[in-house]
Short mmCIF file of C-alpha atoms in Angstrom, two decimals:
data_model
loop_
_atom_site.label_atom_id
_atom_site.label_comp_id
_atom_site.label_asym_id
_atom_site.label_seq_id
_atom_site.Cartn_x
_atom_site.Cartn_y
_atom_site.Cartn_z
CA MET A 1 -4.16 73.95 53.52
CA ALA A 2 -3.01 77.45 51.86
CA VAL A 3 -3.50 79.72 54.76
CA THR A 4 -0.30 77.84 55.85
CA ILE A 5 3.04 77.84 54.71
CA ILE A 6 3.74 74.59 55.78
CA GLY A 7 0.50 73.38 53.99
CA LEU A 8 1.34 74.77 50.67
CA PRO A 9 3.09 72.26 49.12
CA TRP A 10 0.05 70.11 49.92
CA SER A 11 -2.30 72.85 48.61
CA PHE A 12 -0.95 73.37 44.80
CA ALA A 13 -0.93 69.26 44.58
CA ALA A 14 -4.71 69.77 45.56
CA LEU A 15 -5.57 71.93 43.00
CA ARG A 16 -2.94 70.29 40.11
CA ILE A 17 -5.82 66.97 41.23
CA ALA A 18 -8.07 69.27 40.60
CA LEU A 19 -7.03 70.82 37.30
CA TYR A 20 -6.38 66.97 36.52
CA THR A 21 -10.17 66.40 37.28
CA LEU A 22 -10.79 68.98 34.53
CA LEU A 23 -8.59 67.07 31.64
CA PRO A 24 -8.72 63.23 32.38
CA PHE A 25 -8.55 62.62 28.76
CA GLY A 26 -5.59 63.78 26.41
CA HIS A 27 -3.60 64.37 29.63
CA GLU A 28 -1.03 62.68 31.94
CA MET A 29 0.70 63.10 34.93
CA ARG A 30 4.20 62.55 35.03
CA SER A 31 7.06 63.21 37.80
CA ARG A 32 9.33 66.57 37.17
CA PRO A 33 12.70 66.36 36.11
CA ASP A 34 13.29 68.54 39.28
CA ALA A 35 11.68 66.98 41.67
CA GLY A 36 13.87 65.70 44.50
CA VAL A 37 13.67 64.58 48.12
CA LEU A 38 11.43 67.09 49.27
CA SER A 39 9.00 65.61 46.90
CA THR A 40 9.10 62.01 48.06
CA LEU A 41 8.61 63.29 51.56
CA GLY A 42 5.43 65.31 50.72
CA ASN A 43 4.62 62.28 48.97
CA ILE A 44 4.73 60.23 51.86
CA VAL A 45 3.07 62.86 54.21
CA TRP A 46 0.38 62.99 51.47
CA PHE A 47 -0.14 59.73 51.40
CA VAL A 48 -0.12 59.36 54.52
CA LEU A 49 -3.05 61.81 55.61
CA ALA A 50 -5.14 62.01 52.59
CA GLY A 51 -3.65 59.70 49.23
CA TRP A 52 -5.15 56.95 50.24
CA TRP A 53 -8.58 57.30 51.32
CA LEU A 54 -8.94 59.38 48.45
CA ALA A 55 -7.67 56.72 46.34
CA ILE A 56 -10.33 54.44 48.05
CA ILE A 57 -12.76 56.52 47.34
CA HIS A 58 -11.95 56.69 43.37
CA VAL A 59 -11.60 53.31 42.82
CA LEU A 60 -15.00 52.64 44.94
CA LEU A 61 -16.98 55.53 42.41
CA ALA A 62 -15.11 53.75 40.01
CA LEU A 63 -16.99 50.10 40.23
CA ALA A 64 -20.07 51.96 41.05
CA LEU A 65 -20.04 53.71 37.30
CA ALA A 66 -18.48 50.60 35.48
CA ILE A 67 -21.95 48.91 35.93
CA THR A 68 -23.58 50.97 33.55
CA ILE A 69 -22.29 51.64 29.71
CA ILE A 70 -22.56 55.04 29.49
CA GLY A 71 -20.62 55.58 33.17
CA LEU A 72 -17.50 53.64 31.59
CA PRO A 73 -15.34 56.75 30.47
CA PHE A 74 -16.15 58.41 33.79
CA ALA A 75 -15.09 55.19 35.95
CA TRP A 76 -11.75 54.78 33.55
CA ALA A 77 -11.29 58.38 34.65
CA HIS A 78 -11.77 58.05 37.81
CA LEU A 79 -9.35 54.90 37.88
CA LYS A 80 -6.84 57.41 36.73
CA LEU A 81 -7.52 59.78 39.45
CA ALA A 82 -7.30 57.50 41.87
CA GLY A 83 -3.50 56.57 40.88
CA ALA A 84 -2.81 60.77 40.82
CA SER A 85 -4.24 60.84 44.24
CA LEU A 86 -1.97 59.07 45.88
CA ALA A 87 1.24 60.83 45.43
CA PRO A 88 0.65 63.96 42.98
CA VAL A 89 3.71 66.28 44.95
CA GLY A 90 5.87 66.57 42.10
CA LYS A 91 4.28 65.97 39.15
CA GLU A 92 3.68 68.12 36.42
CA ILE A 93 0.38 67.43 33.84
CA VAL A 94 1.51 67.01 30.58
CA PRO A 95 -0.75 66.06 26.90
CA ARG A 96 -0.56 62.95 26.34
CA SER A 97 1.78 62.62 22.91
#
């Protein structure tokens, strides 16, 4: 995605999801205050091309992990990632206060 200028916003969104994967507990994704109409359009394109199936995969993994007690925290992290993967453009990762 980062090879073309058109794909840069979505590559930053993918990297944001990757960072959120490393920090699932104690952090949350919030909308940036300066996110505007272009972020909304980027989220629509992201959702159509990648967001819905990423969210489905995360929900299925969460269901599989929730079978065991050891997998419950990881299932919770996958549910958070499912929500984050639906519309990551115009978001930021901040510590939970």
